[in-house]
Each structure stands twice: as structure tokens, then as C-alpha cells.
Amino acid sequence: MRSEELFEQSKKYLVGGVNSPVRAMKPYPFFTKRGAGCRIFDEDGRSYIDYCLAYGPLILGHAYPRVVEAVKAQIENGSAYGTPTELELNFAKKVTQALPSAEMVRFVNTGTEATMGAIRLARGYTGKNKIIKIEGAFHGAHDYVLVKAGSGATTHGMPTSAGVPEDTTKNTIIVPFNDESAMENALKDEDIAALIIEPIIGNAGCIMPKDGYLKFLREATADNGTLLIFDEVITGFRLAYGGAQEHFGVLPDITTLGKILGGGLPIGAITASREIMENMAPLGKVYQAGTFNGNPLSMAAGLAALKALEDGSVYEKVNSLGDRMRKGLADITKDIGVESRIYGIASMFQMYLTGMDVVDYQTALKADKDTFLKLQQELLKNGVFFPPSQYECNFISYAHGEGEIDETLSKIEESLRSLP
Ligand SMILES: *Cc1c(COP(=O)(O)O)cnc(C)c1O
């Protein structure tokens, strides 16, 4: 197998043969040659219906034609200038129109940079030091938030990373998701600059907020003079064009974006009201900068993607496919008698192999992650790519159709039946 050979060589030059830990798979990951629509093709001539979709960005599928055209047209004119462009202005207008809480934007290159900048901005604006983070949520791989973090950090058993100084982690307070009294307690501290939260936790599988929980957080943080940061790197342009804040009708003070925003190219963004945003340099004292911030390729790709998403027809299609998938999974597991909980919304879903409701990180950890991985491997053999962890979320794209969902469901049924 060519993937296996490439992996053997890669291990000599790339740590664990990969550039991001979530990509590690046993015995080795398939190496991708190309992607098209809802499919990804590997170096061994195999193809997979893709529900990983690069861990979230590809709501339009691989190589969406209008995004490809926009990037091709832009690169002919250069890929970085170190000066402002009209593209950034146009894209900033689009983003602020889309998100109910956004008046201004700072474009950065990754979700990690976005949350790092947003937390610094919240600290600078409030003059307070601590932040509250939800147990098992993931906000990228920087020091403030690599404490009880989900995604690959949990998959690989290092939710709190080595190399993060205690001086940093002591300012990050961890509270379980969906637990109002724990949050009330944590918010008694006067020194909390911000609560950062994924409105739906997409990095410990897919965990839904209880009814009223996000509204409670809105009120409780406002009462305490703490800023509410919605990390919408996954949910932004996924749950709805206006993200989770539009869907749930709860407006955060600061929003972080990434993934879908870049149309498949690297991106991140920090958005908030003018009053908060103007605390950033060059106007304010909170420093944030980047050589590739607002780079024209990501701007062009993102603009093309948002143009395809703004009329809402993409959401109608992907959300109904999401419903079909979730219902199918519930029916199949019930038929076979496999204990499971199926969660998700819109075009996000995850199946936990457990007989217990999953409402937070601790209940997510109780699911049978080993059997989940066996299922994931069996699915790969059958041409379906789920991310290789119980603690990731699956996504559906505009390029998927009912045919692919039904084909996937029957392969899941077959694979579940074949497991010992
Ligand atoms: C992926 C993700 C990030 C990090 O984004 P990168 O572009 O990988 O740095 C931050 N927050 C959430 C909720 C994410 O899912």
C-alpha cells in the first residue's frame, strides 16, 4: 500500500508522520491524493464518502467550483501584499452583516489565533486576568486554553498539555458544560475577564446545550462584568449563516470564527462591537498582528464561500441531510440493539456508543471509545471516512446527497453488525 510506504517515510521527518495529532490513525492514516465534492481519494486508489471534511471547513464540499475560480483568479495577482485591500473591506462587510453581534472584524489565520486574540482583547478591555473555559471544549492549541481540552488533546490522552506554565493555567478556570450552579459559583470571582465557550461542543463529539443554558450564560456573565466569548470556529456559518448566535438568539460580546469562513483556506477572525474591537492595535492597547492576516487568497475564497451560503439554500439541503442521518443512526442502532446516543443539529452529528445521556465532558468520556474506533476502521474499509475519534464531530456538506447518506447508513449497519 502506498499510504503505508508514505507513512513509513513521513515518520522520519514529521512527528508521528503527521502535522496535527488528530490525523494519526492506527495502524497508519490513508494519504490523500485529492478531494472532489463529498469524496476524498487516497494514494491507494480508494475513495471515501467524507464526513470529516477537514474537521469542519468544507460545508460546500471539496474543490467547490466558485471557490476554486476565486482562488485561481486571485493568485494571478499575488498572494500577500502587506497592505490593506478592497477584498478585506468587502469581506469584513459580509461577515459583519452575517453575524448579529459583529460590528467590526480582525482577520487572522487560524482559529487558534482567533481565540488567543479574543482572550487577550477581553483581558485588555476588562482589565481582569482570569478566564473560564468549559471542560472538554477545544479552542485551539495555545497556552490559555490547553487545559482540559477536547479534540486530539483528549483523543491522545493529554487534555492538559505539558509545557504550559502553571502561571498560565492558574488563570484558566474549568467548569463543566450545562452546569448552571457550577458556573454561578465560578462567576463569584471578581477577576474573570471572559467566559469562552463553544455554543455546541464539537470537540468532545457533539454535545448540545440544554434549553436555556446559553441564555443563562449571557445573563450570568453580564451580571458579573465578564465578557461572553462564543467560539464559533465550528458553528459559525455551519448552524446557520449567522452561526449559533442567530440559531439560539443569544448574542455574545466577542465571537471567534475560522474553518468555514475561509472557504477551505486557512483563516480565523475575531469579531465584536466597535466599542470592544477598538481596544485592539493600532487604535487600542491590545496587540495583535500577523503577516498573513487578511491575506487575499483566504479573503477571496471566503468571500466566494459566503456568497454561496448567504441565500440559505445550502442550509436547507445540508440540514435535511443531517436529520436523515441522525434518524437513520437512531433507527439502525435500535434495530441492532446497540446502546447509543445520537446527537447533533443542522449538518453536525455524532454517535456515542453508550446507554447514558451525554451532557458534558465526563459523560462523553464514559462512551465506548474503543468500539467507536473499531467501527470507524470498519467504515474506512467500506469507503466511509469518519474522523478517527469518539471526541470529534462529523459533518455533512452541500455535495452530499440522500444517496450518499443512505449508502453510508447501510454501511454503518453492516459494520456495526460485523463488530464482535
Ligand atoms: C478547530 C477549532 C479551533 C482551532 O482552529 P484552528 O484553525 O485549527 O487553529 C478553535 N476552536 C474551535 C471550536 C475549533 O473547533
XYZ file of C-alpha atoms and ligand atoms in Angstrom:
435
model
C 0.000 0.000 0.000
C 1.355 3.384 -0.997
C -0.158 5.123 2.073
C 1.754 2.734 4.286
C 5.030 3.410 2.467
C 4.489 7.159 2.600
C 3.717 6.888 6.300
C 6.920 4.931 6.972
C 8.936 7.690 5.286
C 6.939 10.504 6.874
C 7.679 9.180 10.352
C 11.335 10.054 9.782
C 10.615 13.690 9.036
C 7.268 14.564 10.641
C 6.459 13.810 14.261
C 4.305 10.692 14.254
C 4.164 11.062 10.473
C 1.583 13.854 10.709
C 1.360 17.612 11.113
C -1.582 17.612 13.523
C -2.258 14.885 16.093
C -5.903 14.329 15.118
C -4.630 12.911 11.814
C -2.842 9.994 13.452
C -4.632 6.687 12.828
C -3.745 3.121 13.653
C -2.030 1.334 12.001
C -1.427 4.267 9.631
C -3.527 7.050 8.134
C -4.508 6.996 4.493
C -2.607 9.609 2.486
C -4.894 11.806 0.434
C -4.338 12.445 -3.237
C -7.339 14.671 -3.901
C -10.828 15.599 -2.858
C -13.883 16.229 -5.034
C -17.353 17.070 -3.781
C -18.269 14.773 -0.895
C -15.456 12.337 -1.651
C -11.808 12.082 -0.714
C -9.391 9.889 -2.720
C -6.290 8.253 -1.311
C -2.914 7.249 -2.735
C -4.031 3.618 -2.902
C -6.783 4.293 -5.399
C -9.559 4.104 -2.806
C -12.259 6.678 -2.228
C -14.328 7.550 0.815
C -17.537 9.452 1.431
C -16.127 12.198 3.619
C -17.750 13.178 6.939
C -14.529 14.623 8.352
C -14.429 17.359 5.722
C -11.099 18.641 7.016
C -12.609 18.802 10.536
C -15.267 21.305 9.601
C -14.358 23.887 6.960
C -15.771 22.202 3.860
C -19.518 22.831 4.086
C -19.536 23.227 0.295
C -17.536 20.026 -0.223
C -14.046 19.602 -1.694
C -12.988 21.902 -4.553
C -16.260 23.812 -4.792
C -16.071 25.373 -8.291
C -16.776 29.006 -7.372
C -14.185 28.915 -4.605
C -11.618 27.327 -6.930
C -12.241 30.034 -9.553
C -11.924 32.822 -6.987
C -8.592 31.491 -5.709
C -7.213 30.982 -9.218
C -8.193 34.496 -10.230
C -6.612 35.992 -7.103
C -3.302 34.154 -7.152
C -2.550 35.511 -10.620
C -2.392 38.894 -8.907
C -0.300 37.879 -5.936
C -0.877 36.149 -2.628
C 0.268 38.659 0.011
C 0.924 42.383 -0.046
C 1.417 43.654 3.473
C -1.052 46.437 2.684
C -4.824 46.735 3.017
C -7.033 45.623 0.114
C -10.584 46.229 -1.036
C -11.141 42.464 -0.705
C -10.680 42.725 3.070
C -13.180 45.573 3.208
C -15.752 43.617 1.193
C -15.244 40.502 3.254
C -15.449 42.428 6.553
C -18.778 43.924 5.409
C -20.102 40.450 4.592
C -19.038 38.988 7.928
C -20.498 41.821 9.993
C -23.757 41.595 8.037
C -23.903 37.851 8.681
C -23.271 37.815 12.436
C -25.821 39.608 14.626
C -23.226 40.569 17.286
C -20.463 41.755 14.958
C -19.715 45.367 14.097
C -16.010 45.031 13.328
C -13.610 42.240 12.419
C -9.932 41.365 12.702
C -8.967 38.648 10.244
C -6.241 36.240 11.382
C -5.013 32.912 10.012
C -6.368 30.183 12.266
C -8.994 29.561 14.900
C -6.159 29.243 17.407
C -5.014 32.789 16.702
C -8.604 33.988 16.881
C -9.248 32.630 20.392
C -5.830 33.765 21.607
C -6.519 37.278 20.340
C -10.091 37.291 21.642
C -8.985 36.322 25.149
C -6.249 38.949 25.130
C -8.785 41.507 23.931
C -11.215 40.547 26.712
C -8.437 40.870 29.297
C -7.326 44.202 27.905
C -10.867 45.552 27.737
C -11.954 44.456 31.224
C -8.611 44.824 32.992
C -9.227 41.394 34.569
C -6.946 38.355 34.446
C -8.807 35.063 34.608
C -10.916 33.216 32.056
C -13.478 30.468 32.408
C -13.293 27.591 29.958
C -15.647 24.649 29.622
C -14.276 21.200 30.417
C -13.634 19.245 27.207
C -14.097 22.201 24.886
C -11.325 22.986 22.421
C -10.296 26.469 21.400
C -7.105 25.741 19.508
C -3.629 24.824 20.654
C -2.311 27.751 22.696
C -1.412 28.053 26.367
C -4.503 29.853 27.719
C -6.849 27.078 26.631
C -4.874 23.807 26.589
C -6.385 22.900 29.930
C -8.887 20.035 29.972
C -9.143 20.475 26.207
C -11.109 18.234 23.854
C -10.391 17.095 20.275
C -6.967 15.493 19.689
C -5.821 16.556 23.158
C -8.428 14.204 24.628
C -8.084 11.525 21.940
C -4.364 11.288 22.723
C -4.844 11.430 26.487
C -3.290 14.847 27.142
C -6.170 17.223 27.773
C -3.783 19.429 29.745
C -0.594 19.826 27.765
C 2.959 19.589 29.054
C 4.878 22.798 28.517
C 2.102 25.130 29.629
C 3.318 27.087 32.683
C 1.308 26.805 35.899
C 1.268 30.584 35.950
C -0.882 30.407 32.833
C -3.191 27.556 33.808
C -3.928 29.081 37.202
C -5.781 31.815 35.324
C -7.940 29.328 33.399
C -10.887 28.125 35.453
C -12.593 24.960 34.267
C -16.339 24.482 34.597
C -18.448 21.557 33.302
C -20.816 22.199 30.368
C -24.536 22.553 31.068
C -23.966 23.030 34.806
C -25.546 26.315 35.876
C -24.698 26.138 39.566
C -21.020 25.389 38.900
C -20.970 28.391 36.578
C -22.663 30.610 39.147
C -20.003 29.594 41.645
C -17.134 30.241 39.257
C -18.555 33.643 38.392
C -18.427 34.744 42.022
C -14.769 35.510 41.349
C -14.420 39.229 40.548
C -11.334 38.785 38.377
C -12.866 36.979 35.387
C -12.313 38.718 32.067
C -14.208 36.255 29.917
C -16.083 33.022 29.623
C -15.103 31.279 26.388
C -17.446 28.588 25.163
C -18.331 26.531 22.113
C -22.132 27.046 21.945
C -22.303 23.385 20.888
C -19.264 21.375 21.924
C -17.948 19.992 18.653
C -14.650 18.832 20.092
C -15.840 16.154 22.509
C -18.114 14.594 19.920
C -21.147 16.794 19.608
C -22.734 17.941 22.861
C -25.834 20.129 22.823
C -26.530 22.937 25.288
C -29.576 22.357 27.473
C -32.587 24.567 26.784
C -31.943 27.985 28.235
C -28.283 27.305 29.123
C -26.804 29.819 26.670
C -29.315 32.496 27.744
C -28.365 31.801 31.342
C -24.676 32.281 30.460
C -25.482 35.548 28.720
C -27.182 36.936 31.809
C -24.771 35.498 34.368
C -21.687 36.894 32.598
C -23.274 40.317 32.083
C -24.147 40.464 35.800
C -20.515 39.823 36.689
C -18.911 42.211 34.189
C -17.423 39.224 32.388
C -17.344 39.123 28.588
C -19.025 36.205 26.861
C -16.948 34.791 24.002
C -18.668 32.398 21.623
C -16.047 30.304 19.901
C -17.941 29.763 16.664
C -14.987 28.324 14.759
C -17.165 25.263 14.077
C -20.709 26.611 14.460
C -20.136 29.856 12.531
C -21.697 29.502 9.061
C -22.479 25.868 9.997
C -25.544 26.075 12.242
C -26.916 28.958 10.215
C -25.484 31.804 8.157
C -25.402 33.828 11.378
C -23.976 30.927 13.375
C -25.114 29.653 16.759
C -25.858 33.197 17.905
C -28.503 33.506 15.201
C -29.815 29.993 15.783
C -30.128 30.294 19.566
C -30.876 34.013 19.638
C -28.121 34.674 22.191
C -25.573 37.382 21.396
C -22.034 37.083 22.747
C -19.725 40.055 23.319
C -16.938 38.588 21.205
C -17.095 35.884 18.528
C -14.258 33.833 17.113
C -14.541 32.325 13.657
C -12.460 30.061 11.419
C -12.992 26.882 9.423
C -15.957 27.534 7.058
C -15.170 31.263 6.996
C -12.116 30.636 4.789
C -13.900 28.585 2.139
C -11.276 25.871 2.660
C -8.254 28.148 3.026
C -6.592 28.984 6.361
C -8.420 31.673 8.293
C -9.600 32.924 11.652
C -11.453 36.035 12.756
C -12.284 37.978 15.880
C -15.499 39.985 15.807
C -17.269 42.167 18.367
C -18.863 45.568 18.814
C -16.934 48.652 17.747
C -16.568 49.601 21.418
C -14.713 46.382 22.220
C -12.819 45.985 18.945
C -11.309 49.464 19.063
C -9.230 48.330 22.044
C -7.016 46.493 19.563
C -3.911 47.955 17.965
C -3.483 50.234 16.058
C -6.291 52.110 17.849
C -6.069 50.471 21.261
C -3.509 48.888 23.567
C -4.217 45.198 22.918
C -1.624 43.947 20.450
C -2.489 41.508 17.698
C -0.706 41.250 14.354
C 0.061 38.830 11.521
C 1.974 38.757 8.232
C -0.815 36.793 6.561
C -3.772 38.433 8.348
C -6.437 39.183 5.755
C -4.335 37.589 3.003
C -6.027 37.945 -0.372
C -6.282 34.221 -1.090
C -8.231 33.470 2.090
C -10.316 36.610 1.577
C -11.201 35.613 -1.998
C -12.023 32.021 -1.044
C -14.042 33.116 1.990
C -15.963 35.694 0.016
C -16.862 33.121 -2.654
C -17.977 30.686 0.065
C -20.162 33.226 1.883
C -21.759 34.236 -1.411
C -22.751 30.607 -1.915
C -24.114 30.375 1.634
C -25.946 33.652 2.129
C -29.285 32.810 0.491
C -29.793 29.879 2.848
C -30.477 27.177 0.254
C -27.278 25.329 1.191
C -28.502 25.136 4.812
C -31.890 23.778 3.776
C -30.200 20.926 1.974
C -27.437 20.044 4.449
C -29.730 20.360 7.465
C -32.267 17.977 5.992
C -29.449 15.522 5.227
C -28.392 15.921 8.857
C -31.897 14.994 10.013
C -31.872 11.987 7.702
C -28.517 10.833 9.068
C -29.460 11.273 12.739
C -32.796 9.493 12.302
C -31.122 6.691 10.336
C -28.473 6.188 13.007
C -31.095 6.103 15.748
C -33.176 3.536 13.810
C -30.200 1.322 12.986
C -28.740 1.196 16.479
C -32.197 0.491 17.909
C -32.782 -2.332 15.386
C -29.442 -3.958 16.123
C -29.739 -3.377 19.849
C -26.563 -1.300 20.171
C -26.757 1.156 23.050
C -26.188 4.593 21.631
C -26.946 8.269 21.883
C -27.153 10.237 18.653
C -26.605 13.973 18.946
C -26.275 16.890 16.617
C -28.090 19.631 14.853
C -28.095 21.095 11.346
C -25.255 19.336 9.478
C -23.340 18.206 12.596
C -23.723 14.783 14.191
C -22.044 12.236 16.395
C -22.984 8.802 17.638
C -21.840 7.917 21.148
C -21.757 4.251 21.992
C -23.278 4.492 25.447
C -26.553 3.914 27.233
C -26.192 7.175 29.129
C -27.134 10.698 28.076
C -24.103 12.757 27.094
C -24.464 16.252 28.526
C -20.869 17.208 29.289
C -17.265 16.052 29.024
C -17.413 13.493 31.834
C -20.451 11.749 30.374
C -18.802 11.837 26.926
C -15.742 10.086 28.384
C -17.968 7.201 29.528
C -18.901 6.257 25.952
C -17.208 3.189 24.460
C -14.453 4.909 22.512
C -12.639 1.677 21.641
C -15.650 0.152 19.909
C -16.224 3.501 18.215
C -12.692 3.306 16.771
C -13.295 -0.247 15.568
C -16.441 0.961 13.848
C -14.534 3.876 12.336
C -11.902 1.485 10.913
C -14.531 -0.875 9.566
C -16.223 2.091 7.897
C -12.939 3.117 6.291
C -12.659 -0.364 4.768
C -16.160 0.185 3.403
C -15.403 3.593 1.897
C -16.742 5.934 4.595
C -14.481 8.413 6.408
C -15.496 9.423 9.919
C -12.846 11.280 11.968
C -10.924 8.667 13.970
C -12.193 9.577 17.416
C -15.306 9.494 19.548
C -14.324 13.056 20.513
C -14.730 14.673 17.131
C -17.837 15.756 15.289
C -18.985 14.519 11.872
C -20.066 16.977 9.207
C -22.209 16.890 6.066
C -21.572 19.058 3.004
C -23.661 20.535 0.213
C -22.016 17.997 -2.101
C -23.554 15.065 -0.197
C -26.917 13.745 -1.357
C -29.609 11.477 0.025
C -27.999 8.648 -1.954
C -24.716 9.021 -0.077
C -26.438 9.337 3.286
C -28.420 6.147 2.669
C -25.342 4.327 1.369
C -23.464 5.437 4.489
C -26.261 4.289 6.783
C -26.316 0.836 5.247
C -22.526 0.605 5.602
C -22.796 1.645 9.234
C -25.391 -1.034 9.805
C -23.198 -3.645 8.107
C -20.124 -2.517 10.063
C -21.948 -2.460 13.407
C -23.273 -5.967 12.775
C -19.774 -7.225 11.949
C -18.293 -5.979 15.239
C -17.823 -8.656 17.893
C -10.792 23.932 15.145
C -11.142 24.778 16.286
C -10.285 25.795 16.756
C -8.897 25.970 16.221
O -8.873 26.373 14.891
P -7.523 26.142 14.056
O -7.796 26.812 12.738
O -7.334 24.665 13.959
O -6.427 26.793 14.809
C -10.739 26.643 17.736
N -11.963 26.490 18.258
C -12.802 25.524 17.858
C -14.166 25.434 18.455
C -12.411 24.623 16.871
O -13.227 23.628 16.509
